[in-house]
Amino acid sequence: MRDRDQANVIWRRSRLAEDHRRFKVLRNNVVTMIRDAKDKYYESQLDPTLDSRTLWRNVNRLGLKGADGDLGHCAQDPDSLNSFFCSSASDSTPSCAYPNSLAPSREFNFIAVSDDQVIYAVSGIKSSAVGIDGFSIDFIKLLLPVILPYLTELLNFSITTSTFPSSWKTAVVTPIPKVASPACPSDFRPINDLQIYCFGDYNDPDCPVEALNDDLGRISQWSLENGLRLNPKKSQALIIHSRFRSPSTSPVFLQDEIIPFSDNVKNLGVIFNSTLTWSDHFSQVSRRVYLGLRTLRRLQSYTPTETRLLLVRALLIPHLTYGMELFFGATQDSLHKLTMVFNSLLRYVYGLRRYDHVSAVSGNILGIPFEEYLRSRAVDFISHLLRSCRPDYLVRLIECGRSDRSSCLLVPRSIGCTFHENIFIKGVVLWNALPIPRKRELIRRFVRARR
């Protein structure tokens, strides 16, 4: 670099062609050396042969994983957050009344615990959260052989004396933002979601709304009696209806406030819209995946193919496959959008250009092409129901065919294209298309379990 800089100074003073050629040669050599050094560095940091812990530490340090949400941009005072969280519960004395269906049938009492039970309980703790004492669960597990008798005695003393240590009632609360840019205390958790489902006839839409309002009234009264506080402003209502006509209903009320009807709501990370076409959810998934791809492409030329495949499987594929069992009722346009997103992942992994075909590598990320993977999830769904016989409300819908030789299931009847395309019906149809030897034994075990 020093020689390049000196050659540049000489050329600028002399303006001779020979000095310019010498400067360009040295400049190109420096660029090549820098590029080779960057290639060597990134290849060493993203080498797929590295152990998993080291590789992911390097990925995080290089910024390929993307920044996790933090509180660095939040100007909320801790005292105001604590006051807000404490105000989430009312000061009324909780009621000890149980609904009839939940009333305890016998007296409940604690019993003393043994060393084995303490070991089993501590070993089952998966959370890495650190308490106010600063001790992690890994540290406690490391000391467990030494502190076990004292810990067991402490727990049994708490049980026999009906005393809960005051120091155990103090915890470190980390506010988790509910939105991308929290601006007020209500934008942070804690929050508890309660969902109520009602269905009715299209010709009489007010009937289920009246039943819903009645349920909400009882829930509101029960919450008041038990020291809980509902937030009508955070509540949403969604009407799921045909794609061709929308019913007109009376309003939904919670604590004398009208709950507006929304075009879509988020439930466990999946966006439901009023016609179950999943278009809003697919749009969100597309944005997340393309944003992740933009981060990964910064170092695409330095990242080995094996590492790119690992990054896509770990960071981006879960966005596509989460809740996939719901997407069988989606429109062809929505499914096409999801397929285009998956093809973009293939092009990133294998360095293909925008209009290059991906058919040759379409099965390398998921093991099979995306469309076949979607169908396989439907078959796995039915297989799980047959194997576990749970949950009951879905298992009751399964009816075996009359012929034991074919090991087929009866396709449930459905009204309308929306429910005809759901995973249960599609799964039964795809199950019936499987070779008989692959499904015969599972059907026989299912029939024996139902008897």
Short mmCIF file of C-alpha atoms in Angstrom, two decimals:
data_model
loop_
_atom_site.label_atom_id
_atom_site.label_comp_id
_atom_site.label_asym_id
_atom_site.label_seq_id
_atom_site.Cartn_x
_atom_site.Cartn_y
_atom_site.Cartn_z
CA MET A 1 0.00 0.00 0.00
CA ARG A 2 2.92 2.33 0.72
CA ASP A 3 4.35 1.68 -2.76
CA ARG A 4 0.91 2.34 -4.29
CA ASP A 5 0.58 5.65 -2.46
CA GLN A 6 4.11 6.71 -3.47
CA ALA A 7 3.42 5.79 -7.10
CA ASN A 8 0.23 7.84 -6.99
CA VAL A 9 2.12 10.89 -5.71
CA ILE A 10 4.81 10.50 -8.39
CA TRP A 11 2.23 10.17 -11.16
CA ARG A 12 0.28 13.22 -10.01
CA ARG A 13 3.47 15.28 -10.07
CA SER A 14 4.90 14.03 -13.37
CA ARG A 15 1.70 13.18 -15.30
CA LEU A 16 3.74 10.70 -17.34
CA ALA A 17 1.99 7.69 -18.92
CA GLU A 18 4.64 5.28 -17.63
CA ASP A 19 4.18 6.51 -14.04
CA HIS A 20 0.40 6.13 -14.46
CA ARG A 21 0.78 2.53 -15.66
CA ARG A 22 3.02 1.72 -12.69
CA PHE A 23 0.45 3.24 -10.30
CA LYS A 24 -2.41 1.22 -11.84
CA VAL A 25 -0.45 -2.02 -11.55
CA LEU A 26 0.28 -1.39 -7.88
CA ARG A 27 -3.31 -0.28 -7.24
CA ASN A 28 -4.70 -3.45 -8.84
CA ASN A 29 -2.31 -5.58 -6.81
CA VAL A 30 -3.52 -3.94 -3.58
CA VAL A 31 -7.18 -4.48 -4.53
CA THR A 32 -6.46 -8.14 -5.28
CA MET A 33 -4.63 -8.60 -1.98
CA ILE A 34 -7.50 -7.00 -0.03
CA ARG A 35 -10.07 -9.15 -1.82
CA ASP A 36 -8.06 -12.33 -1.15
CA ALA A 37 -7.64 -11.38 2.51
CA LYS A 38 -11.40 -10.77 2.89
CA ASP A 39 -12.16 -14.07 1.15
CA LYS A 40 -9.78 -15.92 3.44
CA TYR A 41 -11.15 -14.24 6.57
CA TYR A 42 -14.83 -14.80 5.82
CA GLU A 43 -14.21 -18.36 4.68
CA SER A 44 -12.49 -19.07 7.99
CA GLN A 45 -15.33 -17.44 9.96
CA LEU A 46 -18.15 -19.12 8.00
CA ASP A 47 -16.54 -22.50 7.41
CA PRO A 48 -19.29 -25.14 7.63
CA THR A 49 -16.84 -27.57 9.26
CA LEU A 50 -16.67 -25.36 12.38
CA ASP A 51 -18.52 -26.57 15.44
CA SER A 52 -22.06 -25.26 15.72
CA ARG A 53 -21.40 -22.93 18.64
CA THR A 54 -18.42 -21.22 17.00
CA LEU A 55 -20.18 -20.89 13.65
CA TRP A 56 -23.27 -19.23 15.10
CA ARG A 57 -21.15 -16.93 17.25
CA ASN A 58 -19.39 -15.81 14.06
CA VAL A 59 -22.71 -15.39 12.26
CA ASN A 60 -24.01 -13.14 15.05
CA ARG A 61 -20.80 -11.11 15.16
CA LEU A 62 -20.87 -10.53 11.40
CA GLY A 63 -24.48 -9.32 11.59
CA LEU A 64 -25.94 -12.03 9.35
CA LYS A 65 -28.60 -13.09 11.82
CA GLY A 66 -30.13 -9.64 12.10
CA ALA A 67 -30.51 -7.54 15.20
CA ASP A 68 -32.88 -8.80 17.86
CA GLY A 69 -35.36 -6.37 19.34
CA ASP A 70 -33.98 -4.53 22.34
CA LEU A 71 -34.89 -1.67 24.60
CA GLY A 72 -32.13 0.65 23.50
CA HIS A 73 -34.57 2.92 21.65
CA CYS A 74 -37.12 2.99 24.51
CA ALA A 75 -37.15 6.11 26.66
CA GLN A 76 -39.62 4.74 29.20
CA ASP A 77 -38.71 5.21 32.85
CA PRO A 78 -38.47 1.89 34.79
CA ASP A 79 -40.73 3.27 37.51
CA SER A 80 -43.46 4.09 34.99
CA LEU A 81 -43.21 0.57 33.56
CA ASN A 82 -43.43 -0.97 37.04
CA SER A 83 -46.46 1.16 37.85
CA PHE A 84 -48.14 0.11 34.61
CA PHE A 85 -47.51 -3.59 35.20
CA CYS A 86 -48.80 -3.36 38.77
CA SER A 87 -51.95 -1.59 37.55
CA SER A 88 -52.74 -4.55 35.28
CA ALA A 89 -54.43 -6.21 38.26
CA SER A 90 -57.15 -4.60 40.32
CA ASP A 91 -57.11 -4.32 44.11
CA SER A 92 -60.25 -6.41 44.62
CA THR A 93 -60.01 -9.60 46.63
CA PRO A 94 -60.01 -12.67 44.36
CA SER A 95 -63.05 -14.88 44.54
CA CYS A 96 -62.65 -18.52 45.47
CA ALA A 97 -65.72 -19.56 43.49
CA TYR A 98 -65.28 -22.19 40.79
CA PRO A 99 -67.48 -22.87 37.79
CA ASN A 100 -69.43 -26.07 38.35
CA SER A 101 -67.37 -27.97 35.79
CA LEU A 102 -64.09 -26.98 37.50
CA ALA A 103 -65.07 -27.41 41.15
CA PRO A 104 -62.51 -29.62 42.98
CA SER A 105 -63.90 -33.05 43.77
CA ARG A 106 -61.68 -33.60 46.83
CA GLU A 107 -59.50 -31.71 49.24
CA PHE A 108 -56.09 -30.65 47.94
CA ASN A 109 -52.96 -30.81 50.12
CA PHE A 110 -49.23 -30.45 49.51
CA ILE A 111 -46.95 -33.31 50.47
CA ALA A 112 -43.27 -33.36 51.30
CA VAL A 113 -40.84 -33.83 48.40
CA SER A 114 -37.92 -36.23 48.16
CA ASP A 115 -34.41 -35.71 46.85
CA ASP A 116 -35.28 -37.59 43.66
CA GLN A 117 -38.26 -35.33 43.01
CA VAL A 118 -36.10 -32.23 43.46
CA ILE A 119 -33.48 -33.60 41.05
CA TYR A 120 -36.20 -34.38 38.51
CA ALA A 121 -37.73 -30.91 38.84
CA VAL A 122 -34.43 -29.03 38.59
CA SER A 123 -33.27 -31.14 35.65
CA GLY A 124 -36.45 -30.31 33.76
CA ILE A 125 -35.93 -26.54 33.94
CA LYS A 126 -35.15 -25.25 30.43
CA SER A 127 -35.30 -21.51 31.01
CA SER A 128 -31.97 -19.67 31.15
CA ALA A 129 -33.45 -16.66 32.98
CA VAL A 130 -31.37 -15.36 35.89
CA GLY A 131 -33.06 -14.35 39.13
CA ILE A 132 -32.33 -11.38 41.34
CA ASP A 133 -29.52 -13.39 43.01
CA GLY A 134 -27.68 -13.63 39.67
CA PHE A 135 -27.51 -17.46 39.70
CA SER A 136 -28.32 -19.22 36.43
CA ILE A 137 -29.94 -22.65 36.27
CA ASP A 138 -26.69 -24.07 34.84
CA PHE A 139 -24.85 -22.93 37.97
CA ILE A 140 -27.53 -24.46 40.21
CA LYS A 141 -27.39 -27.78 38.32
CA LEU A 142 -23.61 -27.77 38.73
CA LEU A 143 -23.91 -27.36 42.51
CA LEU A 144 -26.95 -29.65 42.90
CA PRO A 145 -25.00 -32.70 44.22
CA VAL A 146 -23.73 -30.52 47.09
CA ILE A 147 -26.80 -28.38 47.87
CA LEU A 148 -29.45 -31.08 47.27
CA PRO A 149 -30.18 -31.98 50.94
CA TYR A 150 -30.35 -28.31 51.93
CA LEU A 151 -32.59 -27.44 48.99
CA THR A 152 -34.94 -30.35 49.77
CA GLU A 153 -35.14 -29.32 53.44
CA LEU A 154 -35.85 -25.71 52.46
CA LEU A 155 -38.70 -26.72 50.12
CA ASN A 156 -40.24 -29.07 52.69
CA PHE A 157 -40.01 -26.39 55.40
CA SER A 158 -41.87 -24.01 53.09
CA ILE A 159 -44.57 -26.64 52.52
CA THR A 160 -45.03 -27.72 56.12
CA THR A 161 -45.15 -24.15 57.47
CA SER A 162 -47.25 -22.78 54.58
CA THR A 163 -44.66 -20.05 54.12
CA PHE A 164 -43.39 -18.66 50.85
CA PRO A 165 -40.05 -16.83 51.33
CA SER A 166 -40.36 -13.10 50.66
CA SER A 167 -37.10 -13.09 48.69
CA TRP A 168 -38.66 -15.56 46.21
CA LYS A 169 -41.39 -13.02 45.51
CA THR A 170 -38.90 -10.57 44.01
CA ALA A 171 -37.96 -11.02 40.36
CA VAL A 172 -36.22 -9.19 37.57
CA VAL A 173 -38.81 -8.28 34.92
CA THR A 174 -37.54 -7.62 31.40
CA PRO A 175 -40.14 -5.65 29.41
CA ILE A 176 -40.76 -7.25 26.01
CA PRO A 177 -42.01 -4.91 23.26
CA LYS A 178 -45.27 -5.91 21.60
CA VAL A 179 -44.64 -3.55 18.67
CA ALA A 180 -41.57 -2.66 16.61
CA SER A 181 -41.16 0.83 18.10
CA PRO A 182 -42.70 0.99 21.61
CA ALA A 183 -43.63 4.51 22.66
CA CYS A 184 -45.66 4.02 25.84
CA PRO A 185 -45.87 1.48 28.69
CA SER A 186 -48.90 -0.25 27.12
CA ASP A 187 -46.65 -1.26 24.19
CA PHE A 188 -44.87 -3.73 26.48
CA ARG A 189 -45.93 -7.06 27.88
CA PRO A 190 -47.29 -8.60 30.14
CA ILE A 191 -50.45 -9.47 28.27
CA ASN A 192 -52.71 -12.51 28.28
CA ASP A 193 -54.79 -13.46 25.26
CA LEU A 194 -58.29 -14.90 25.60
CA GLN A 195 -60.07 -16.16 22.50
CA ILE A 196 -63.78 -16.90 22.09
CA TYR A 197 -65.28 -18.62 19.06
CA CYS A 198 -68.95 -18.53 18.06
CA PHE A 199 -70.60 -19.73 14.88
CA GLY A 200 -74.05 -19.31 13.41
CA ASP A 201 -76.23 -19.19 10.33
CA TYR A 202 -75.54 -16.54 7.71
CA ASN A 203 -79.25 -15.72 7.60
CA ASP A 204 -79.29 -14.93 11.33
CA PRO A 205 -75.89 -13.33 12.12
CA ASP A 206 -77.12 -11.53 15.24
CA CYS A 207 -77.70 -14.80 17.13
CA PRO A 208 -73.99 -15.72 17.59
CA VAL A 209 -73.18 -12.07 18.36
CA GLU A 210 -75.75 -12.07 21.18
CA ALA A 211 -74.24 -15.28 22.56
CA LEU A 212 -70.77 -13.73 22.31
CA ASN A 213 -71.86 -10.60 24.16
CA ASP A 214 -73.40 -12.77 26.87
CA ASP A 215 -70.13 -14.70 27.29
CA LEU A 216 -68.10 -11.48 27.37
CA GLY A 217 -70.38 -10.11 30.08
CA ARG A 218 -69.83 -13.15 32.28
CA ILE A 219 -66.06 -13.07 31.66
CA SER A 220 -65.97 -9.38 32.57
CA GLN A 221 -67.84 -10.02 35.81
CA TRP A 222 -65.63 -12.99 36.72
CA SER A 223 -62.47 -10.95 36.01
CA LEU A 224 -63.69 -8.15 38.25
CA GLU A 225 -64.42 -10.57 41.09
CA ASN A 226 -60.97 -12.19 40.76
CA GLY A 227 -58.80 -9.10 40.57
CA LEU A 228 -58.13 -9.19 36.81
CA ARG A 229 -58.46 -6.30 34.40
CA LEU A 230 -59.59 -6.59 30.78
CA ASN A 231 -58.52 -4.12 28.11
CA PRO A 232 -61.29 -3.48 25.56
CA LYS A 233 -58.97 -1.25 23.52
CA LYS A 234 -56.70 -4.24 22.83
CA SER A 235 -59.61 -6.51 21.89
CA GLN A 236 -60.57 -7.37 18.32
CA ALA A 237 -63.47 -9.13 16.62
CA LEU A 238 -63.32 -11.00 13.33
CA ILE A 239 -66.17 -12.39 11.22
CA ILE A 240 -65.17 -15.35 9.06
CA HIS A 241 -67.51 -15.61 6.12
CA SER A 242 -67.80 -16.59 2.47
CA ARG A 243 -65.58 -14.88 -0.07
CA PHE A 244 -68.63 -13.79 -2.01
CA ARG A 245 -70.81 -12.08 0.62
CA SER A 246 -70.26 -10.47 4.01
CA PRO A 247 -72.95 -10.52 6.75
CA SER A 248 -74.11 -7.43 8.60
CA THR A 249 -74.31 -7.89 12.38
CA SER A 250 -74.94 -5.97 15.57
CA PRO A 251 -71.88 -4.69 17.48
CA VAL A 252 -69.82 -6.63 20.02
CA PHE A 253 -69.49 -5.09 23.49
CA LEU A 254 -66.91 -5.55 26.25
CA GLN A 255 -67.40 -3.54 29.43
CA ASP A 256 -69.82 -1.21 27.62
CA GLU A 257 -67.28 -0.45 24.90
CA ILE A 258 -67.79 -1.43 21.26
CA ILE A 259 -65.21 -3.89 19.93
CA PRO A 260 -64.62 -2.99 16.27
CA PHE A 261 -64.68 -5.68 13.61
CA SER A 262 -61.26 -6.11 11.99
CA ASP A 263 -60.35 -7.31 8.52
CA ASN A 264 -57.60 -9.49 9.99
CA VAL A 265 -56.25 -10.52 13.41
CA LYS A 266 -53.05 -12.19 14.52
CA ASN A 267 -53.33 -15.45 16.43
CA LEU A 268 -50.15 -17.20 17.63
CA GLY A 269 -48.11 -15.54 14.91
CA VAL A 270 -50.54 -16.35 12.06
CA ILE A 271 -52.68 -13.59 10.52
CA PHE A 272 -56.29 -14.67 9.95
CA ASN A 273 -58.46 -12.66 7.56
CA SER A 274 -62.24 -12.75 7.22
CA THR A 275 -62.22 -15.12 4.23
CA LEU A 276 -59.36 -17.42 5.33
CA THR A 277 -57.36 -16.77 2.17
CA TRP A 278 -54.19 -16.12 4.25
CA SER A 279 -53.12 -13.35 1.88
CA ASP A 280 -52.25 -10.99 4.75
CA HIS A 281 -50.16 -13.65 6.45
CA PHE A 282 -48.30 -14.48 3.24
CA SER A 283 -47.52 -10.79 2.71
CA GLN A 284 -46.02 -10.61 6.20
CA VAL A 285 -44.01 -13.79 5.64
CA SER A 286 -42.71 -12.46 2.33
CA ARG A 287 -41.54 -9.22 3.96
CA ARG A 288 -39.74 -11.07 6.73
CA VAL A 289 -37.99 -13.50 4.40
CA TYR A 290 -36.91 -10.83 1.91
CA LEU A 291 -35.63 -8.68 4.77
CA GLY A 292 -33.59 -11.63 6.04
CA LEU A 293 -32.28 -12.31 2.53
CA ARG A 294 -31.16 -8.71 2.19
CA THR A 295 -29.08 -9.14 5.35
CA LEU A 296 -27.57 -12.43 4.20
CA ARG A 297 -26.72 -11.16 0.71
CA ARG A 298 -24.23 -8.65 2.11
CA LEU A 299 -21.70 -11.46 2.46
CA GLN A 300 -23.14 -13.90 -0.08
CA SER A 301 -19.99 -14.02 -2.21
CA TYR A 302 -17.87 -14.90 0.84
CA THR A 303 -20.24 -17.47 2.33
CA PRO A 304 -19.77 -21.14 1.32
CA THR A 305 -22.78 -22.91 -0.18
CA GLU A 306 -23.04 -25.28 2.79
CA THR A 307 -23.15 -22.37 5.22
CA ARG A 308 -25.74 -20.54 3.11
CA LEU A 309 -27.91 -23.65 3.20
CA LEU A 310 -27.52 -23.84 6.97
CA LEU A 311 -28.43 -20.17 7.42
CA VAL A 312 -31.53 -20.44 5.24
CA ARG A 313 -32.77 -23.57 7.01
CA ALA A 314 -32.25 -22.07 10.46
CA LEU A 315 -33.26 -18.42 9.95
CA LEU A 316 -35.71 -18.17 7.03
CA ILE A 317 -37.39 -21.51 6.36
CA PRO A 318 -39.23 -21.46 9.73
CA HIS A 319 -41.08 -18.34 8.56
CA LEU A 320 -42.42 -20.30 5.57
CA THR A 321 -43.28 -23.55 7.32
CA TYR A 322 -44.81 -22.19 10.54
CA GLY A 323 -48.54 -22.86 10.55
CA MET A 324 -48.33 -24.47 7.11
CA GLU A 325 -51.17 -26.85 7.96
CA LEU A 326 -53.60 -23.92 7.72
CA PHE A 327 -52.66 -22.84 4.21
CA PHE A 328 -54.56 -25.42 2.17
CA GLY A 329 -57.50 -23.05 1.84
CA ALA A 330 -55.31 -20.31 0.39
CA THR A 331 -55.89 -18.95 -3.10
CA GLN A 332 -53.60 -19.93 -5.93
CA ASP A 333 -52.22 -16.39 -6.04
CA SER A 334 -51.24 -16.57 -2.38
CA LEU A 335 -49.61 -19.98 -2.77
CA HIS A 336 -47.78 -18.70 -5.85
CA LYS A 337 -46.39 -15.83 -3.76
CA LEU A 338 -45.11 -18.31 -1.18
CA THR A 339 -43.51 -20.41 -3.93
CA MET A 340 -41.75 -17.34 -5.35
CA VAL A 341 -40.33 -16.59 -1.89
CA PHE A 342 -39.03 -20.15 -1.63
CA ASN A 343 -37.42 -19.87 -5.07
CA SER A 344 -35.63 -16.72 -3.93
CA LEU A 345 -34.09 -18.74 -1.11
CA LEU A 346 -32.90 -21.35 -3.60
CA ARG A 347 -31.29 -18.66 -5.75
CA TYR A 348 -29.45 -17.25 -2.75
CA VAL A 349 -28.16 -20.63 -1.58
CA TYR A 350 -26.87 -21.75 -4.99
CA GLY A 351 -25.88 -18.36 -6.39
CA LEU A 352 -28.41 -18.39 -9.22
CA ARG A 353 -29.44 -15.30 -11.10
CA ARG A 354 -32.92 -13.83 -10.95
CA TYR A 355 -34.38 -15.62 -13.96
CA ASP A 356 -32.43 -18.87 -13.67
CA HIS A 357 -34.51 -22.04 -13.29
CA VAL A 358 -34.47 -23.67 -9.86
CA SER A 359 -36.03 -27.03 -10.73
CA ALA A 360 -32.73 -28.87 -10.47
CA VAL A 361 -32.19 -27.80 -6.84
CA SER A 362 -35.82 -27.36 -5.70
CA GLY A 363 -35.65 -30.34 -3.34
CA ASN A 364 -32.34 -29.57 -1.65
CA ILE A 365 -33.56 -27.29 1.16
CA LEU A 366 -36.57 -29.25 2.44
CA GLY A 367 -35.59 -32.61 0.99
CA ILE A 368 -38.45 -32.44 -1.54
CA PRO A 369 -39.90 -29.62 -3.67
CA PHE A 370 -41.99 -27.03 -1.83
CA GLU A 371 -45.36 -28.12 -3.29
CA GLU A 372 -44.69 -31.75 -2.36
CA TYR A 373 -43.59 -30.70 1.12
CA LEU A 374 -46.91 -28.92 1.60
CA ARG A 375 -48.80 -32.09 0.63
CA SER A 376 -46.58 -34.22 2.88
CA ARG A 377 -47.53 -32.05 5.86
CA ALA A 378 -51.18 -32.89 5.22
CA VAL A 379 -50.42 -36.62 5.19
CA ASP A 380 -48.33 -36.25 8.36
CA PHE A 381 -51.27 -34.46 9.97
CA ILE A 382 -53.61 -37.40 9.31
CA SER A 383 -50.94 -39.93 10.34
CA HIS A 384 -50.47 -38.15 13.66
CA LEU A 385 -54.21 -38.23 14.33
CA LEU A 386 -54.35 -41.95 13.58
CA ARG A 387 -51.27 -42.70 15.68
CA SER A 388 -52.10 -40.61 18.77
CA CYS A 389 -55.93 -40.58 18.62
CA ARG A 390 -55.74 -36.96 19.80
CA PRO A 391 -57.34 -34.45 19.86
CA ASP A 392 -60.76 -36.02 20.25
CA TYR A 393 -62.71 -33.36 18.34
CA LEU A 394 -60.69 -34.14 15.19
CA VAL A 395 -60.43 -37.89 15.70
CA ARG A 396 -64.23 -38.09 15.84
CA LEU A 397 -64.33 -36.84 12.26
CA ILE A 398 -62.26 -39.77 10.98
CA GLU A 399 -64.28 -42.64 9.54
CA CYS A 400 -62.66 -45.73 8.10
CA GLY A 401 -63.90 -47.19 4.84
CA ARG A 402 -65.87 -50.40 4.66
CA SER A 403 -63.06 -52.34 3.02
CA ASP A 404 -60.23 -53.35 5.33
CA ARG A 405 -58.20 -54.33 2.29
CA SER A 406 -57.86 -50.79 0.90
CA SER A 407 -57.24 -49.13 4.32
CA CYS A 408 -58.91 -45.94 3.08
CA LEU A 409 -60.71 -43.22 5.01
CA LEU A 410 -64.04 -41.65 4.15
CA VAL A 411 -63.71 -38.11 2.85
CA PRO A 412 -65.71 -35.76 5.13
CA ARG A 413 -68.50 -33.80 3.53
CA SER A 414 -68.03 -30.04 3.26
CA ILE A 415 -70.04 -27.07 2.08
CA GLY A 416 -68.20 -24.38 0.14
CA CYS A 417 -64.78 -24.27 -1.45
CA THR A 418 -63.12 -22.75 1.64
CA PHE A 419 -63.66 -25.79 3.86
CA HIS A 420 -63.31 -28.25 0.99
CA GLU A 421 -59.67 -27.18 0.66
CA ASN A 422 -58.73 -27.44 4.35
CA ILE A 423 -55.95 -29.71 5.57
CA PHE A 424 -58.28 -32.33 7.05
CA ILE A 425 -60.07 -33.06 3.77
CA LYS A 426 -56.94 -32.71 1.67
CA GLY A 427 -55.06 -34.92 4.10
CA VAL A 428 -57.68 -37.68 3.85
CA VAL A 429 -57.61 -37.53 0.05
CA LEU A 430 -53.79 -37.72 -0.04
CA TRP A 431 -53.82 -40.48 2.59
CA ASN A 432 -56.12 -42.60 0.46
CA ALA A 433 -53.67 -42.24 -2.45
CA LEU A 434 -50.81 -43.80 -0.46
CA PRO A 435 -49.75 -47.39 -1.17
CA ILE A 436 -51.79 -49.85 0.87
CA PRO A 437 -48.82 -51.50 2.70
CA ARG A 438 -47.73 -48.12 4.11
CA LYS A 439 -51.08 -47.39 5.79
CA ARG A 440 -52.66 -50.76 6.58
CA GLU A 441 -51.04 -51.39 9.97
CA LEU A 442 -51.67 -47.83 11.18
CA ILE A 443 -55.35 -48.06 10.24
CA ARG A 444 -55.68 -51.37 12.08
CA ARG A 445 -54.11 -49.93 15.24
CA PHE A 446 -56.40 -46.91 15.01
CA VAL A 447 -59.50 -49.13 14.72
CA ARG A 448 -58.39 -51.22 17.72
CA ALA A 449 -57.78 -48.08 19.78
CA ARG A 450 -61.26 -46.73 18.97
CA ARG A 451 -63.04 -49.89 20.12
#
